[in-house]
Structure formats: C-alpha cells, structure tokens
Coordinates of N, CA and C in Angstrom, one line a residue:
M1 N 20.1 6.1 4.8 CA 21.1 5.3 4.4 C 20.9 4.2 3.8
K2 N 20.2 4.1 2.8 CA 19.6 2.6 2.4 C 20.5 2.7 1.3
P3 N 20.9 1.2 1.0 CA 21.2 0.8 -0.7 C 19.7 0.9 -1.4
I4 N 19.9 1.8 -2.8 CA 18.9 2.0 -4.1 C 19.2 1.3 -4.8
H5 N 18.3 0.5 -5.5 CA 18.7 -0.8 -6.0 C 17.4 0.3 -7.8
I6 N 18.8 0.0 -8.8 CA 18.1 1.0 -9.4 C 17.1 0.9 -10.4
K7 N 17.4 -0.7 -10.7 CA 16.2 -1.1 -11.9 C 14.6 -1.3 -10.8
N8 N 14.7 -1.3 -9.7 CA 14.2 -1.3 -9.0 C 12.6 -0.5 -8.9
K9 N 14.1 1.3 -9.1 CA 13.3 2.1 -9.1 C 12.1 2.5 -9.7
H10 N 13.0 2.4 -11.6 CA 12.7 1.9 -12.5 C 11.3 2.1 -13.0
K11 N 11.1 0.9 -12.0 CA 10.5 0.1 -12.5 C 8.7 0.4 -11.3
L12 N 9.1 1.6 -11.2 CA 8.4 2.7 -10.2 C 7.1 3.7 -11.0
F13 N 8.2 4.0 -12.0 CA 7.2 4.5 -13.2 C 7.5 4.2 -14.3
S14 N 5.9 5.3 -15.4 CA 5.9 4.8 -16.3 C 6.8 6.0 -17.2
K15 N 6.3 7.5 -17.4 CA 6.0 8.5 -17.6 C 7.4 8.6 -18.7
Q16 N 7.8 8.9 -20.0 CA 8.6 9.2 -20.5 C 9.3 11.0 -20.2
W17 N 10.6 10.9 -20.1 CA 10.9 12.8 -20.2 C 10.2 12.5 -18.8
H18 N 10.4 12.1 -17.9 CA 10.1 13.1 -16.6 C 11.0 12.4 -15.7
P19 N 12.2 13.2 -15.1 CA 13.4 12.3 -14.5 C 12.2 12.3 -12.8
H20 N 12.8 11.1 -11.9 CA 12.4 11.3 -10.6 C 13.7 11.2 -10.2
R21 N 14.0 11.9 -8.6 CA 14.9 11.9 -8.0 C 15.0 10.7 -6.7
I22 N 16.2 9.8 -6.8 CA 16.3 8.7 -5.8 C 16.8 9.3 -5.2
A23 N 18.6 10.2 -5.5 CA 19.0 11.0 -3.7 C 19.7 12.3 -4.2
T24 N 19.5 12.5 -3.5 CA 20.4 13.5 -2.8 C 21.7 13.9 -2.3
V25 N 22.7 14.7 -3.8 CA 24.7 14.4 -2.7 C 24.8 15.7 -2.5
D26 N 24.8 16.5 -1.1 CA 25.0 18.5 -1.1 C 24.8 18.5 -2.4
N27 N 24.6 20.0 -3.4 CA 24.1 20.3 -4.3 C 23.4 19.4 -5.6
M28 N 23.7 18.0 -5.7 CA 23.1 17.5 -6.6 C 22.6 17.2 -6.5
Q29 N 21.8 16.7 -8.1 CA 20.8 15.5 -7.3 C 21.3 14.4 -9.1
V30 N 20.5 13.2 -8.1 CA 20.5 12.1 -8.9 C 18.9 11.6 -9.0
L31 N 18.9 11.4 -10.8 CA 17.4 11.1 -10.9 C 17.7 9.5 -11.8
L32 N 16.1 8.8 -12.1 CA 16.4 8.7 -12.7 C 15.2 8.4 -14.1
A33 N 15.4 7.6 -15.1 CA 14.0 8.8 -16.0 C 14.3 7.6 -17.1
K34 N 12.7 7.4 -18.4 CA 13.0 6.7 -19.8 C 12.6 7.8 -20.5
L35 N 13.6 7.0 -21.0 CA 13.8 7.5 -22.4 C 12.7 7.7 -23.8
K36 N 11.7 7.6 -24.1 CA 11.8 7.1 -26.0 C 11.9 8.1 -26.9
G37 N 12.3 8.0 -27.9 CA 11.8 9.1 -29.0 C 13.0 10.1 -29.0
E38 N 12.5 11.9 -29.4 CA 13.2 12.4 -29.5 C 13.2 14.0 -28.6
F39 N 14.3 14.5 -27.7 CA 13.6 15.6 -26.7 C 13.6 15.9 -27.2
V40 N 14.1 17.7 -27.0 CA 14.0 19.0 -26.6 C 15.8 19.5 -27.4
W41 N 16.3 20.1 -28.4 CA 17.1 20.6 -28.2 C 17.6 21.7 -27.1
H42 N 18.4 21.9 -26.4 CA 18.5 22.6 -25.4 C 20.4 22.8 -24.5
S43 N 20.5 23.6 -23.0 CA 21.2 23.9 -22.8 C 21.3 23.8 -21.8
H44 N 22.6 23.4 -21.2 CA 22.6 24.1 -19.5 C 23.5 24.8 -19.7
E45 N 23.4 26.7 -19.2 CA 24.4 27.3 -19.3 C 25.3 27.0 -18.1
N46 N 25.2 27.6 -17.3 CA 25.6 26.7 -15.8 C 26.0 26.1 -15.3
E47 N 25.5 24.5 -15.4 CA 25.9 23.5 -15.1 C 25.9 22.5 -16.5
D48 N 27.4 20.5 -15.6 CA 27.3 19.9 -16.2 C 26.3 18.9 -16.7
E49 N 26.3 17.7 -17.1 CA 25.6 16.7 -17.3 C 25.6 15.4 -17.1
L50 N 25.8 14.8 -16.7 CA 25.7 13.0 -16.7 C 24.8 12.7 -17.1
F51 N 24.5 11.8 -18.0 CA 23.8 10.7 -18.0 C 24.7 8.7 -17.6
Q52 N 23.8 8.3 -17.8 CA 24.9 7.0 -17.3 C 23.1 6.0 -18.0
V53 N 23.4 5.3 -19.2 CA 22.6 4.0 -19.5 C 22.4 3.1 -18.5
I54 N 21.1 3.0 -18.1 CA 20.8 1.7 -17.4 C 20.4 0.3 -18.6
K55 N 19.9 0.4 -18.9 CA 19.2 -0.4 -20.8 C 18.9 0.1 -22.0
G56 N 19.6 0.0 -22.6 CA 19.7 0.4 -23.9 C 20.5 1.3 -24.6
T57 N 20.0 1.4 -25.8 CA 21.2 3.0 -26.2 C 20.6 3.8 -26.1
L58 N 21.4 5.2 -26.5 CA 21.1 6.5 -26.2 C 22.1 6.8 -27.1
Y59 N 21.5 7.7 -28.0 CA 22.2 8.9 -29.0 C 22.1 10.2 -29.1
M60 N 22.8 10.9 -28.0 CA 23.5 12.1 -27.8 C 23.6 12.8 -28.3
Q61 N 22.4 13.7 -29.0 CA 22.6 15.3 -30.6 C 23.5 15.9 -29.9
F62 N 24.6 16.6 -31.0 CA 25.5 17.0 -31.0 C 25.3 17.8 -32.2
R63 N 25.3 18.9 -32.1 CA 24.9 20.0 -33.3 C 26.2 19.5 -34.5
D64 N 27.3 18.6 -33.9 CA 28.7 18.3 -35.4 C 29.1 16.7 -35.4
R65 N 27.8 16.5 -34.3 CA 28.1 14.8 -34.0 C 27.4 13.9 -33.2
T66 N 26.4 13.3 -32.6 CA 25.6 11.9 -32.7 C 27.3 11.1 -31.9
E67 N 27.1 11.1 -31.1 CA 27.9 9.9 -29.9 C 26.7 9.0 -29.3
V68 N 27.2 7.7 -29.3 CA 25.9 6.2 -28.8 C 26.0 6.2 -27.8
V69 N 25.7 6.1 -26.9 CA 26.5 5.6 -25.5 C 25.5 4.8 -25.1
K70 N 26.2 3.3 -24.9 CA 25.5 1.8 -24.7 C 25.4 1.9 -23.3
Q71 N 24.3 0.7 -23.4 CA 23.9 0.6 -21.4 C 25.7 0.0 -20.7
G72 N 25.4 0.3 -19.5 CA 26.5 0.8 -18.5 C 27.6 1.3 -19.4
E73 N 27.5 2.3 -20.5 CA 28.0 3.4 -20.8 C 27.4 5.4 -19.3
L74 N 28.4 5.0 -19.8 CA 27.9 6.5 -19.4 C 28.4 8.1 -20.2
I75 N 27.8 9.6 -20.2 CA 28.4 10.3 -21.8 C 28.5 11.8 -20.1
V76 N 29.1 12.6 -20.2 CA 28.8 13.8 -19.4 C 28.5 14.8 -20.5
V77 N 28.2 15.9 -20.8 CA 27.2 17.1 -21.2 C 28.0 18.4 -20.1
P78 N 28.9 18.8 -21.1 CA 29.3 19.9 -20.4 C 29.1 21.0 -20.2
K79 N 28.6 21.8 -19.5 CA 27.9 23.3 -19.6 C 28.0 23.8 -21.1
G80 N 26.6 24.5 -20.9 CA 26.7 24.5 -22.3 C 27.2 25.0 -23.3
V81 N 27.1 23.5 -24.0 CA 26.8 22.8 -24.7 C 25.9 22.5 -25.5
E82 N 24.9 22.5 -26.4 CA 23.5 22.3 -26.7 C 24.0 21.0 -26.9
H83 N 22.5 20.2 -26.7 CA 22.9 19.1 -27.1 C 21.2 18.7 -27.1
N84 N 21.0 16.6 -27.1 CA 19.4 16.7 -27.4 C 19.7 15.3 -28.2
P85 N 19.0 14.7 -26.7 CA 19.1 12.9 -26.1 C 17.3 12.1 -27.2
C86 N 18.2 10.9 -27.5 CA 16.9 10.3 -28.1 C 17.3 8.7 -28.2
T87 N 16.3 8.4 -28.3 CA 16.3 6.5 -28.9 C 16.0 6.6 -30.0
K88 N 15.9 5.0 -30.3 CA 15.8 5.5 -31.9 C 15.5 3.9 -32.0
N89 N 14.3 2.7 -33.1 CA 14.4 1.9 -33.2 C 13.2 2.0 -32.3
D90 N 12.0 2.9 -31.5 CA 11.1 2.6 -31.0 C 11.4 2.0 -29.5
E91 N 12.7 1.9 -29.2 CA 13.9 1.7 -27.5 C 13.2 2.5 -26.1
E92 N 12.8 2.0 -25.0 CA 12.5 2.6 -24.7 C 14.1 2.8 -23.9
V93 N 14.5 3.9 -23.1 CA 15.8 3.6 -23.0 C 15.8 4.1 -21.6
H94 N 16.8 3.4 -20.7 CA 16.7 3.6 -19.4 C 17.7 4.3 -18.5
V95 N 17.7 5.0 -18.0 CA 19.3 6.7 -17.4 C 19.0 7.2 -16.2
L96 N 20.3 7.2 -15.1 CA 20.6 7.6 -14.6 C 21.3 8.7 -14.4
L97 N 21.5 10.3 -13.8 CA 21.4 11.5 -14.2 C 21.8 12.0 -12.7
F98 N 22.7 12.4 -13.3 CA 23.5 13.1 -11.8 C 24.1 14.6 -12.2
E99 N 23.0 15.1 -11.8 CA 23.2 17.3 -12.4 C 23.3 17.6 -11.0
K100 N 22.9 18.9 -11.3 CA 23.0 20.3 -9.8 C 21.5 21.1 -9.5
L101 N 20.8 21.0 -8.3 CA 20.0 20.6 -8.1 C 19.7 22.4 -9.1
S102 N 20.3 22.7 -8.8 CA 19.4 24.1 -10.4 C 19.5 24.1 -11.4
T103 N 19.7 22.9 -12.3 CA 19.4 23.0 -13.1 C 18.1 22.6 -14.0
A104 N 17.8 23.4 -14.9 CA 16.6 23.3 -15.0 C 16.5 22.4 -16.5
H105 N 15.5 21.8 -16.1 CA 15.1 20.4 -17.5 C 15.4 20.3 -18.6
T106 N 15.3 21.7 -19.3 CA 15.6 22.0 -20.6 C 16.0 23.2 -20.5
G107 N 17.0 23.9 -19.9 CA 17.4 24.2 -19.8 C 16.9 25.9 -19.9
N108 N 16.9 26.7 -20.9 CA 16.1 28.1 -20.8 C 14.7 28.4 -21.9
V109 N 15.0 26.3 -22.6 CA 14.0 26.3 -23.8 C 12.7 25.5 -22.8
K110 N 11.8 26.5 -22.9 CA 10.4 26.0 -22.8 C 9.1 25.0 -23.7
D111 N 9.2 23.8 -23.5 CA 8.5 22.6 -24.8 C 7.3 22.0 -23.7
D112 N 6.4 21.1 -24.2 CA 5.3 20.9 -23.8 C 5.8 19.5 -23.0
M113 N 7.6 19.8 -23.3 CA 8.2 18.0 -22.8 C 9.2 18.7 -21.7
T114 N 9.0 19.5 -21.3 CA 10.0 20.1 -19.8 C 8.5 20.4 -19.0
Q115 N 9.5 19.6 -17.5 CA 9.3 18.9 -16.9 C 10.3 20.1 -15.5
T116 N 8.5 21.2 -14.3 CA 9.2 21.7 -13.2 C 9.4 21.0 -12.2
E117 N 9.3 20.0 -11.5 CA 8.8 18.9 -10.6 C 9.6 17.5 -10.8
Y118 N 10.3 16.8 -10.0 CA 10.9 15.3 -10.0 C 9.9 15.2 -9.0
P119 N 9.8 14.4 -9.1 CA 9.3 12.9 -7.9 C 10.0 13.1 -7.8
E120 N 10.3 12.4 -5.6 CA 10.5 11.6 -5.0 C 10.2 9.9 -5.1
I121 N 11.0 9.3 -5.6 CA 11.0 7.8 -5.6 C 11.9 6.9 -4.6

C-alpha cells in the first residue's frame, strides 16, 4: 500500500501497445500503456474499458465516429462496442486503462499486436 507515481511507471517500459499492470482492485486491473499509430479493430463482449490519457491525444475510433481524448481526459468504451484506438502525427500517447481481469487485449480478434500477458511493474 504505497502511492504509485504514474509518470515514473511509464518510464519503466518502452514497448508500445503492450500494457503493464500497476495495480489490481478486486477483479479489476489498472494498466499503463504507450500507444503509437493504429491498433486493431476489436470489441470486448462482456467488459467495459476505461482509457485515461496521461500524455498526448488519443483518437478513439468507432464505426460511426471518432472521439478525440486529450491529456487529462478519459473515455469509457462500453462492452460490445467495436473500437480502434490510434494516435496521429507519429505521437506516442501514454494511457491508463481500467478493466476487468478477464478482459482480453483484442477481444476475440487475434492479431500480431495481441498480448496475452501483462507484466507487473
């Protein structure tokens, strides 16, 4: 039970699109990730997903629109909603994710970017 300095934790890894777990809260996990470029279209059938932007600007693409999520803002993607997070202009974006432990990285989609294990930092 010690405070977690989010920016310092982000400095501990460089791999993009590979979340790292910094805490567990009941059946939820708190993850940090660095994002750059485009991810993969996917959805999570049974889990909501929260993205908080720590640094940069995240573009959360939905099939009918794109939401711009700026530093200090967050967005919740409801379960079952297809989405594709991305960044623009070669910017690396730092995010905090809050989701159930059961949430698969890319839902039912299998891709080269899919991660099955999240290192703890």
